[in-house]
XYZ file of N, CA and C in Angstrom:
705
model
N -40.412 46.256 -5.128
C -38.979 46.521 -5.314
C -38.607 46.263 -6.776
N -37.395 46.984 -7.293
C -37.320 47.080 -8.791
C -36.321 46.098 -8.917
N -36.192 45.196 -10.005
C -35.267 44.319 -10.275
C -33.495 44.200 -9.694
N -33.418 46.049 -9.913
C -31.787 46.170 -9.697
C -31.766 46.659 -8.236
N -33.139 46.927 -7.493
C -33.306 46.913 -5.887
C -33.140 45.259 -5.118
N -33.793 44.366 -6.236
C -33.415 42.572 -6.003
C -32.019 42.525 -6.426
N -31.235 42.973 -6.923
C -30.041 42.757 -7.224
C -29.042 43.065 -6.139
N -29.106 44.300 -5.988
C -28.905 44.773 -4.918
C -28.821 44.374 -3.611
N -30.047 44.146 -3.394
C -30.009 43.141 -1.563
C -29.346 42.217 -1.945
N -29.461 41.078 -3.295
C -28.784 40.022 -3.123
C -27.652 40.314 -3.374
N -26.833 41.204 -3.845
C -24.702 41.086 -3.526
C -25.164 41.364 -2.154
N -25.955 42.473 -1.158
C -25.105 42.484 -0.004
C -25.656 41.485 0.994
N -26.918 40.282 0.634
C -26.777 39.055 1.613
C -25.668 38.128 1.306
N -25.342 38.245 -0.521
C -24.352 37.422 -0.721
C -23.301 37.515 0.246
N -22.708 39.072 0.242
C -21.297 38.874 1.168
C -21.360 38.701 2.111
N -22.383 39.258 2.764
C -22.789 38.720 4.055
C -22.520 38.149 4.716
N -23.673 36.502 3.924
C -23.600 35.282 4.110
C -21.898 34.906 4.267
N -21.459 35.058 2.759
C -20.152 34.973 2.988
C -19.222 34.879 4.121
N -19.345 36.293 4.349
C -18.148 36.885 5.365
C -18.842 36.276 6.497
N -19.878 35.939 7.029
C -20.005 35.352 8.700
C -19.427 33.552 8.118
N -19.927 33.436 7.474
C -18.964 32.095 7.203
C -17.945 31.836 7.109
N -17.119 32.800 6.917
C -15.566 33.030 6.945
C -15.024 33.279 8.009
N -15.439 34.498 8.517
C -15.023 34.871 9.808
C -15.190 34.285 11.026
N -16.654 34.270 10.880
C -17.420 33.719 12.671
C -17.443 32.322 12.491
N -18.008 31.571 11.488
C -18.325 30.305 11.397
C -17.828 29.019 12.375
N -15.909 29.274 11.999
C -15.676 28.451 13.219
C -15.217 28.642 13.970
N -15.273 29.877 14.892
C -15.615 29.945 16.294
C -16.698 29.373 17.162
N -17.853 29.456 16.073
C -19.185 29.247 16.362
C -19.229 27.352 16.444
N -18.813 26.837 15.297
C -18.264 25.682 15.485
C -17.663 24.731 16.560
N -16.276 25.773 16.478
C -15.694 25.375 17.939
C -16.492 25.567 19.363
N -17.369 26.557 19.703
C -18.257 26.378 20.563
C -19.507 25.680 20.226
N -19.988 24.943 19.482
C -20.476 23.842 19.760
C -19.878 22.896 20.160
N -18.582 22.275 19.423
C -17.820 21.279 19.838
C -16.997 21.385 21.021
N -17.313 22.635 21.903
C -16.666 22.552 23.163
C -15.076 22.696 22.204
N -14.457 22.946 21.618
C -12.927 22.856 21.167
C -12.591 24.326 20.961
N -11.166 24.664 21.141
C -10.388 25.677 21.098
C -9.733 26.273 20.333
N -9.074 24.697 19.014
C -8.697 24.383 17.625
C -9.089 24.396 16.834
N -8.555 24.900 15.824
C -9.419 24.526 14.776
C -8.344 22.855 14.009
N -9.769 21.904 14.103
C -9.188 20.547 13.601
C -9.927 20.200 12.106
N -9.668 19.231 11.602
C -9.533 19.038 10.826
C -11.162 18.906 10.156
N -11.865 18.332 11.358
C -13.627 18.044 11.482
C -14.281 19.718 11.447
N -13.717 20.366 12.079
C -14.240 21.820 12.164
C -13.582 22.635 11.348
N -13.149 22.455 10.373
C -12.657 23.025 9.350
C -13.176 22.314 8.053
N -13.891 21.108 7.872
C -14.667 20.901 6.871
C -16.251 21.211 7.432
N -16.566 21.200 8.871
C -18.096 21.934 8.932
C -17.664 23.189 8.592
N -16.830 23.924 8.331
C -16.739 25.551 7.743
C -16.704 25.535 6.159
N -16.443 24.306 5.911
C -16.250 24.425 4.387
C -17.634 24.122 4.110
N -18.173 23.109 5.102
C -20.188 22.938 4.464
C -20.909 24.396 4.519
N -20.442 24.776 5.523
C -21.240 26.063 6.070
C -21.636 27.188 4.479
N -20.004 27.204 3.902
C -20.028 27.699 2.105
C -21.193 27.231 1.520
N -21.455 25.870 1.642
C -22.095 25.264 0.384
C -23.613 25.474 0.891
N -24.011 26.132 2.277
C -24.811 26.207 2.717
C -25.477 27.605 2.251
N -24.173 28.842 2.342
C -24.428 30.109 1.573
C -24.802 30.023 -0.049
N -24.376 29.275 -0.661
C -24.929 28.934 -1.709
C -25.930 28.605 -1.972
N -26.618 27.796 -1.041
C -28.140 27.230 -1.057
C -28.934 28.070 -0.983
N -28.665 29.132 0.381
C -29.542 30.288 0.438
C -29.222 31.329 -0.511
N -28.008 31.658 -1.395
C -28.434 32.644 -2.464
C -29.125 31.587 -3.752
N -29.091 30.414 -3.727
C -29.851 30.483 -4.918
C -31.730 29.994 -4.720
N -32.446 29.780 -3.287
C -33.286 30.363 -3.012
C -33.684 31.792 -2.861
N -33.024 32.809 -2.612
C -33.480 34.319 -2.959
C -33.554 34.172 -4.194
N -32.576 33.916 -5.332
C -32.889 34.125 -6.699
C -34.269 33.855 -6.968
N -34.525 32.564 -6.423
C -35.195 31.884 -7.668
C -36.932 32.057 -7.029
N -36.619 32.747 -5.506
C -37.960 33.339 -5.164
C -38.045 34.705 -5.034
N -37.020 35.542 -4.869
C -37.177 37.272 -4.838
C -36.703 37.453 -6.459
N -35.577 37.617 -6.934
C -35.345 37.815 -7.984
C -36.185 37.427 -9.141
N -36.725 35.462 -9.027
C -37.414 35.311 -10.008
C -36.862 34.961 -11.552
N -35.111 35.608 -11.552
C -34.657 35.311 -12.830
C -33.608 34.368 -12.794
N -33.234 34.068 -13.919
C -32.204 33.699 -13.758
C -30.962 33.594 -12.851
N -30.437 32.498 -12.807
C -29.254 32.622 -11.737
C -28.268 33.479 -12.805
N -27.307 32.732 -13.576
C -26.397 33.035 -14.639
C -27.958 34.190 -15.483
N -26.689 35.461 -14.980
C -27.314 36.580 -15.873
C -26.650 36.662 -17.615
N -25.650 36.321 -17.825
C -24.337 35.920 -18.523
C -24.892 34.515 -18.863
N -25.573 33.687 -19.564
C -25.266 32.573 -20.572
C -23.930 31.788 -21.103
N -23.706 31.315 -20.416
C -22.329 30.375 -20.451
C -22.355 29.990 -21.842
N -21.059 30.284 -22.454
C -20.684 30.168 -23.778
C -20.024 28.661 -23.696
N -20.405 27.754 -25.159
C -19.566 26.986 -25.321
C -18.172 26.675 -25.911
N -17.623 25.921 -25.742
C -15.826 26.415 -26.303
C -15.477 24.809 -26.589
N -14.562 24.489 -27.349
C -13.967 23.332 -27.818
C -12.788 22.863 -26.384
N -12.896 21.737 -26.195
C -11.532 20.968 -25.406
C -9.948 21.720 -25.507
N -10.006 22.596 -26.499
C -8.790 22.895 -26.819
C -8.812 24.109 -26.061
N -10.376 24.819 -26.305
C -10.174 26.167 -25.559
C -9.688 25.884 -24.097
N -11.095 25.343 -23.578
C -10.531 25.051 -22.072
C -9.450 24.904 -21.583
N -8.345 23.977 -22.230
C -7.130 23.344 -21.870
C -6.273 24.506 -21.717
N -6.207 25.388 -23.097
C -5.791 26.578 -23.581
C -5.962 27.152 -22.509
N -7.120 27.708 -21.883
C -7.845 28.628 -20.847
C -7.272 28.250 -19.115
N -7.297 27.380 -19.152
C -6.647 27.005 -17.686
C -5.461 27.152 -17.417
N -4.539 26.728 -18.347
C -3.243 26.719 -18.214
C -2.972 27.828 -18.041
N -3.379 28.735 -19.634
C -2.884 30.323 -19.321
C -3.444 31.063 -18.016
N -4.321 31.178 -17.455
C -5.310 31.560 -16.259
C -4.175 30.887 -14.874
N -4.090 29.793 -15.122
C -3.135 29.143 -13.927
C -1.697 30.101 -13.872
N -1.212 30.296 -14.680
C 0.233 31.023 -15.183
C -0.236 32.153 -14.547
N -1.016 33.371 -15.469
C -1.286 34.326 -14.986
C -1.160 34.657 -13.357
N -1.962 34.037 -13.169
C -2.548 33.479 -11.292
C -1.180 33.599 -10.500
N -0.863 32.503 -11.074
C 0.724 32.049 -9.911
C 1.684 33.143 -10.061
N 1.941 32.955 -11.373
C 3.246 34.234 -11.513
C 2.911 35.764 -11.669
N 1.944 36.161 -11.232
C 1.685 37.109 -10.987
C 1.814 37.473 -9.505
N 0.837 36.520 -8.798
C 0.516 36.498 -7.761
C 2.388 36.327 -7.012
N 3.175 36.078 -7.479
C 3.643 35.234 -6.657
C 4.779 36.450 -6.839
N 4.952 37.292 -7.808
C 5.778 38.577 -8.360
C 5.078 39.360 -6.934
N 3.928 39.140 -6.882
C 3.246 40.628 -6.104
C 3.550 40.487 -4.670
N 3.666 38.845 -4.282
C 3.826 38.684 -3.082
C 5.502 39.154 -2.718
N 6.308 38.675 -3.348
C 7.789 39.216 -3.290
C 8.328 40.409 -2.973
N 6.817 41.787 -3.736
C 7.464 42.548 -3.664
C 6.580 43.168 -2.194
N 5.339 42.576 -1.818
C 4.848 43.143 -0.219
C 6.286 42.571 0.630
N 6.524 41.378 0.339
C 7.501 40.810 0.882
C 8.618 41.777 1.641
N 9.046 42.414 0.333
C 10.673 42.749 0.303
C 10.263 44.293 0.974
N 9.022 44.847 0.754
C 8.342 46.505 1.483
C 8.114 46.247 2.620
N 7.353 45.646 3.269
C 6.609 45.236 4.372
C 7.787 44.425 5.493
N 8.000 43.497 5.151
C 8.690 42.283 5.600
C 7.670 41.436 6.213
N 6.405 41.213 5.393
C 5.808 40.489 6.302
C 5.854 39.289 6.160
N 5.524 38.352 7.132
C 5.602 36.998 6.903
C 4.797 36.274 6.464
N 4.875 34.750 6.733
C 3.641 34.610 6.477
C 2.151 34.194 7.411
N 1.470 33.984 6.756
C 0.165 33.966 7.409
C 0.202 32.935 8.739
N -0.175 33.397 9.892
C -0.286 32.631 11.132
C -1.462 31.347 11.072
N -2.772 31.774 10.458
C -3.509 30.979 9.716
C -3.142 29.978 8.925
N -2.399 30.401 8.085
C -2.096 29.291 7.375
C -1.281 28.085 7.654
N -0.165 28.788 8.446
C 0.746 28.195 9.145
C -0.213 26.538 9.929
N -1.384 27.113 10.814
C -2.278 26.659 11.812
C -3.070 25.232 10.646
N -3.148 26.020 9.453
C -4.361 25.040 8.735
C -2.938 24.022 7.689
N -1.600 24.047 7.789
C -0.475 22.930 7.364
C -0.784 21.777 8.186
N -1.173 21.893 9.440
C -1.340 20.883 10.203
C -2.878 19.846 10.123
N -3.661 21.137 10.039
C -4.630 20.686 10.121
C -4.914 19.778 8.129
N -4.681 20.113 7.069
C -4.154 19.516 6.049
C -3.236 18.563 5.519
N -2.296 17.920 6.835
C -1.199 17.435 6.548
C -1.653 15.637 6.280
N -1.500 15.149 4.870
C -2.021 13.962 4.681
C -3.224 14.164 4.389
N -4.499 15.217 4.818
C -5.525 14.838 4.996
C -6.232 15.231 3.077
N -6.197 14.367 2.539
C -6.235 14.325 0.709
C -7.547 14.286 0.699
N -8.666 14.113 1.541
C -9.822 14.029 1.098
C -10.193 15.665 1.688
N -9.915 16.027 2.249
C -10.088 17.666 2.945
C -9.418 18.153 1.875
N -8.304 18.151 1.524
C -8.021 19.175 0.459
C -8.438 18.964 -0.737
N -8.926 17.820 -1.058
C -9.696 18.374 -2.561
C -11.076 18.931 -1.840
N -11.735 18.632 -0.815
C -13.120 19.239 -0.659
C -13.132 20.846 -0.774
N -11.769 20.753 0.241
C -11.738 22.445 0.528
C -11.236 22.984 -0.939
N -10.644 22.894 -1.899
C -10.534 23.105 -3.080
C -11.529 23.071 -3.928
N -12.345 22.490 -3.789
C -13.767 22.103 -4.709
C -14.833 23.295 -4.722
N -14.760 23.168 -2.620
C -15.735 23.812 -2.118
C -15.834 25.549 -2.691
N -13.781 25.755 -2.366
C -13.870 27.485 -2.965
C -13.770 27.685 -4.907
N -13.644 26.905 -5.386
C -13.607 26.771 -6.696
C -15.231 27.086 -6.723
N -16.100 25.815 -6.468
C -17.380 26.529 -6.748
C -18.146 27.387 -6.316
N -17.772 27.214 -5.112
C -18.596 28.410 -4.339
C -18.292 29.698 -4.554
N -16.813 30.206 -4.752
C -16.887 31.627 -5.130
C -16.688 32.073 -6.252
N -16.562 31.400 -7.325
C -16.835 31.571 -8.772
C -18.272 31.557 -8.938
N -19.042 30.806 -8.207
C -20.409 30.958 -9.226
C -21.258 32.375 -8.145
N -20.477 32.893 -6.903
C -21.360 33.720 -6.084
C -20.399 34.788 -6.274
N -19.047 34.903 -6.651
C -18.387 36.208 -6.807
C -18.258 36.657 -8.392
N -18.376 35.686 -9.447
C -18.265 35.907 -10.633
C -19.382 35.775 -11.228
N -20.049 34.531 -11.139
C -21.373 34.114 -12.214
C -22.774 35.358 -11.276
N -22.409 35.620 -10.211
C -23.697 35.709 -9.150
C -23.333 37.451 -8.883
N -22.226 38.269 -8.605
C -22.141 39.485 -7.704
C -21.747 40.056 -9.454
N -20.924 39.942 -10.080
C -20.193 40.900 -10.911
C -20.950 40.895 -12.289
N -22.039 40.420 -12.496
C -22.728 40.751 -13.568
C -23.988 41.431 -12.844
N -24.385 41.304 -12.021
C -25.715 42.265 -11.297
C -25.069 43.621 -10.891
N -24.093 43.653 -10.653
C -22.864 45.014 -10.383
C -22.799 45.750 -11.743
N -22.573 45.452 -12.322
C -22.188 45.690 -14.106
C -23.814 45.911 -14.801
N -24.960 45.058 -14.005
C -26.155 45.921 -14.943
C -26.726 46.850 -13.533
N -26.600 46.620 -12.581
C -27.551 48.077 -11.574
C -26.716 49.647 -12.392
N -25.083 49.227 -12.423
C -24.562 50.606 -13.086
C -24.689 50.555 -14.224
N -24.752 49.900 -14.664
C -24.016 49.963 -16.318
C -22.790 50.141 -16.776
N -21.921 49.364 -16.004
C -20.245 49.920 -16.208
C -19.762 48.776 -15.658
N -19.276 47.697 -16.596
C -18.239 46.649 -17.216
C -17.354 46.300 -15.835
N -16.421 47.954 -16.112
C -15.581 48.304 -15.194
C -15.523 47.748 -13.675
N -16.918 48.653 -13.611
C -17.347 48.809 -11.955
C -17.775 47.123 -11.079
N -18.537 46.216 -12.308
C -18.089 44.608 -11.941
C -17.288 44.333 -11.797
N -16.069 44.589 -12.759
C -15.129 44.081 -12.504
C -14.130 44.237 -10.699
N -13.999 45.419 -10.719
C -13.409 45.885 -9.962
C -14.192 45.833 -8.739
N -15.351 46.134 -8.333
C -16.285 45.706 -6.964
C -16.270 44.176 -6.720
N -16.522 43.531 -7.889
C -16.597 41.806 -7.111
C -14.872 41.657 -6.815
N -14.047 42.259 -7.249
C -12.416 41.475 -7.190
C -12.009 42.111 -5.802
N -12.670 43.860 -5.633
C -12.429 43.709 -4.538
C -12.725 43.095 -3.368
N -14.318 42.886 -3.109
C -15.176 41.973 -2.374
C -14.586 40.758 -2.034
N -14.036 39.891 -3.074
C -13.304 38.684 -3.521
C -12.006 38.986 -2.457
N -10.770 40.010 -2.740
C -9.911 40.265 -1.667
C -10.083 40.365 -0.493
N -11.382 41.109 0.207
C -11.460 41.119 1.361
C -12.126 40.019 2.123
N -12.689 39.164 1.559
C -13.139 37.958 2.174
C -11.606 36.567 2.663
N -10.629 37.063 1.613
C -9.534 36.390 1.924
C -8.373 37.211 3.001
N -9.437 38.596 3.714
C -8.101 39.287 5.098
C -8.273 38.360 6.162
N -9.179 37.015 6.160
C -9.497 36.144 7.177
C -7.643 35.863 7.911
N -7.356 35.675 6.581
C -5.239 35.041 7.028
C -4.696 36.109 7.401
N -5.319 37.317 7.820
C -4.136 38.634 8.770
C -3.108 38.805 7.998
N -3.024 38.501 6.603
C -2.125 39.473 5.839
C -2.407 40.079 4.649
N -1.573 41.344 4.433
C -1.697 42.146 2.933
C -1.443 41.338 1.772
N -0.505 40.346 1.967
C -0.715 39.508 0.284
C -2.000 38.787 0.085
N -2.228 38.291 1.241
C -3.729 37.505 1.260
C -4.994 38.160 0.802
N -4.807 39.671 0.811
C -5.786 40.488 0.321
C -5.550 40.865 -1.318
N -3.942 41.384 -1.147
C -3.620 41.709 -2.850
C -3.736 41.002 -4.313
N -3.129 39.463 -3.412
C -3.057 38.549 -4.311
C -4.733 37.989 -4.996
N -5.426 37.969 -3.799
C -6.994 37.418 -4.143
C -7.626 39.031 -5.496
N -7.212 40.005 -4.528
C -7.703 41.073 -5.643
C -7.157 40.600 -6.871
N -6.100 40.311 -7.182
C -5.304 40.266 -8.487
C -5.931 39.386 -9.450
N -5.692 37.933 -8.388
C -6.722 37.267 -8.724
C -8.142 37.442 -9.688
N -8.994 37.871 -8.965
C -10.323 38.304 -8.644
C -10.330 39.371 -9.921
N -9.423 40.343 -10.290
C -9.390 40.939 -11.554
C -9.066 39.850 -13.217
N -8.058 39.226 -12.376
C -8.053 38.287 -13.916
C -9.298 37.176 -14.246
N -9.679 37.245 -13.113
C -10.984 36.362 -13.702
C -11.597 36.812 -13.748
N -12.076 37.886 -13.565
C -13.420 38.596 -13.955
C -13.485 39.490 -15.214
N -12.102 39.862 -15.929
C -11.983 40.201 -17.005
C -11.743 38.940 -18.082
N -12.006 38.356 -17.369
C -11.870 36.323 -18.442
C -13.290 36.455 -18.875
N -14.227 36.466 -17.299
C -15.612 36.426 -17.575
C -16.247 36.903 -17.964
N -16.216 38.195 -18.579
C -16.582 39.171 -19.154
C -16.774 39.071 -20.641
N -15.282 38.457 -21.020
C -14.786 38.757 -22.282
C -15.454 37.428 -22.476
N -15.348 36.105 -22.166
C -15.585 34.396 -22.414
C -17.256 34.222 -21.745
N -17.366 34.448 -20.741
C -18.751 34.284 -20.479
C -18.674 33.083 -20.074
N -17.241 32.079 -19.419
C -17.740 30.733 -18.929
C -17.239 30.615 -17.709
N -18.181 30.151 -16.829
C -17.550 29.981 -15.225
C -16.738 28.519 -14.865
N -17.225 28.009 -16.010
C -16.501 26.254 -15.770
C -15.364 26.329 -15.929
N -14.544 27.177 -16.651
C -13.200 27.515 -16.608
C -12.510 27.993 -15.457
N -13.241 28.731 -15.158
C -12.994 29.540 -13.507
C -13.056 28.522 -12.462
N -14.082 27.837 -12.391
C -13.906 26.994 -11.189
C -12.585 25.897 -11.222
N -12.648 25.481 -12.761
C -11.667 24.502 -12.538
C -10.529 25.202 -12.577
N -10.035 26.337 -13.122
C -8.565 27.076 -12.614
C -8.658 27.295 -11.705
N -9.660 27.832 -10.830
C -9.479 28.473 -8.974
C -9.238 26.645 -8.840
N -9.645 26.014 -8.798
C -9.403 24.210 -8.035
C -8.113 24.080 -8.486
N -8.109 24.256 -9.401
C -6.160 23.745 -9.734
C -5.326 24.914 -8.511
N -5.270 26.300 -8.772
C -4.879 26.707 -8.111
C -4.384 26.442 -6.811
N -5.519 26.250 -5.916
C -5.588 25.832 -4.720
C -5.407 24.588 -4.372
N -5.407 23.768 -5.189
C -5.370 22.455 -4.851
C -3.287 22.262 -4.958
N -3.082 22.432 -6.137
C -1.385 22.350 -6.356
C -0.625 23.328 -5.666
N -1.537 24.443 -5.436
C -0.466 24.957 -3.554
C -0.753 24.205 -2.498
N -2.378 24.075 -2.337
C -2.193 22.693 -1.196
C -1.376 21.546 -0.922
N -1.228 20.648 -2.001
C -0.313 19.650 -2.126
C 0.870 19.907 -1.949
N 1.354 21.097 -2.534
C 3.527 21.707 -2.374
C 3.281 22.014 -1.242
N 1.861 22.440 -0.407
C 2.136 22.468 1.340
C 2.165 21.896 2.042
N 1.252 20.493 1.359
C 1.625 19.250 1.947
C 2.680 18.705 2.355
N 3.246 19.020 1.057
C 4.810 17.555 0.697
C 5.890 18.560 1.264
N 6.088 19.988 1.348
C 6.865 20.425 1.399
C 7.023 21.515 2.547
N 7.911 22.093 3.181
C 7.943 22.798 4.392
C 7.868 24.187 4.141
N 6.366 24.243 4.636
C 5.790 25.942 4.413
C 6.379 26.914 3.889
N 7.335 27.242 5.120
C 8.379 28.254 4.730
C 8.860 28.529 3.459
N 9.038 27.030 3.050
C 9.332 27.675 1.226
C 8.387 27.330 0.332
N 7.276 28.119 0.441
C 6.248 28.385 -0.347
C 5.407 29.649 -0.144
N 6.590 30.517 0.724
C 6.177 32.002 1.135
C 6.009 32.609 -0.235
N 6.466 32.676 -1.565
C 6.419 32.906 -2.389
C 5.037 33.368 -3.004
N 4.548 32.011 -3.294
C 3.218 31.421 -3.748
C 1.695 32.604 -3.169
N 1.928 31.768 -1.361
C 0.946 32.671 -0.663
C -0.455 32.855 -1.249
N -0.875 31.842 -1.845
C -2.142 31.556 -2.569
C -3.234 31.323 -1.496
């Protein structure tokens, strides 16, 4: 098999892996544990289950592929960049995201996510679950949707573009798990601004720690504060 034939299988075990971890995982869960809910215990075995897809793409690499994980060489940058880099990336993120959700909002009338609604409870107080679960998607899908799918996308074609836009979409549809259109739009939107970061910067440590801020400071305003008004956000 030819290098960009190893490339190849690995985005589509990547999503794969992914998507049964997303989707099926804790059902599969909950029928081990005999439970019906999703609680708070079966919602961090779904978050291991991630770190588990990770394990197995970076055994294919490093025995089918053979190369490198990071096809892209992580550039170094001064304290100032980073700081610089997050903040603006965080901005982007929110107030974008949060413009786009307003306006499915005000077309659609949809609400919000029934999922999410389900996982306020299961999050409420619980500070060591939400930084995990924040950690977990910070690294896990920055280094398998950005460092891992959108530079092997960008050399099988040869088109910048076509990374960009295949991993952001990939990236959106792994987040239709919450049964709504912002949950898909917003992750695309997402999923475009960082992958045109990564492109241009070449560093994923930026990415992970803006996706963790992200998610983590909507987690917390969902914590402290009553859902409903954070329909906005929809992160």
């Amino acid at each position: 098999m030819s290098l960009n034939g190893k490339y190849s299988l690995g985005i589509v075990i990547t999503f794969v892996l992914l998507a049964f971890s997303i989707f099926y995982s804790i059902p599969l869960i909950n029928l081990f544990f005999q439970s019906k809910s999703i609680t708070s215990e079966i919602f961090f075995y779904n978050r291991l289950s991630l770190w588990l897809v990770l394990l197995l793409v970076l055994i294919y690499n490093f025995f089918i592929e053979n190369r490198s994980f990071f096809i892209w060489e992580d550039r170094k940058y001064s304290a100032g960049f980073y700081l610089a880099s997050v903040i603006s990336l965080y901005l982007i993120c929110v107030i974008g995201g949060a413009f786009l959700n307003a306006i499915i909002m005000l077309i659609t009338h949809e609400k919000i996510s029934d999922k999410l609604l389900q996982l306020n409870s299961v999050f409420k107080n619980n500070y060591f679950l939400i930084f995990f679960t924040c950690l977990t998607a910070g690294v896990i899908e920055e280094l398998l949707m950005r460092a891992y799918i959108q530079p092997r996308i960008e050399k099988i074609y040869n088109s910048p573009a076509l990374g960009i836009v295949v991993s952001s979409l990939l990236f959106g549809i792994l987040h239709s798990s919450y049964g709504t259109l912002g949950q898909v739009v917003i992750p695309f939107f997402i999923g475009i601004v960082f992958s045109v970061f990564y492109k241009k910067y070449s560093n994923i440590k930026i990415l992970i720690i803006c996706h963790f801020m992200i998610d983590f400071i909507s987690l917390m305003m969902m914590n402290m504060m009553d859902i409903k008004n954070l329909s906005l956000l929809n992160l």
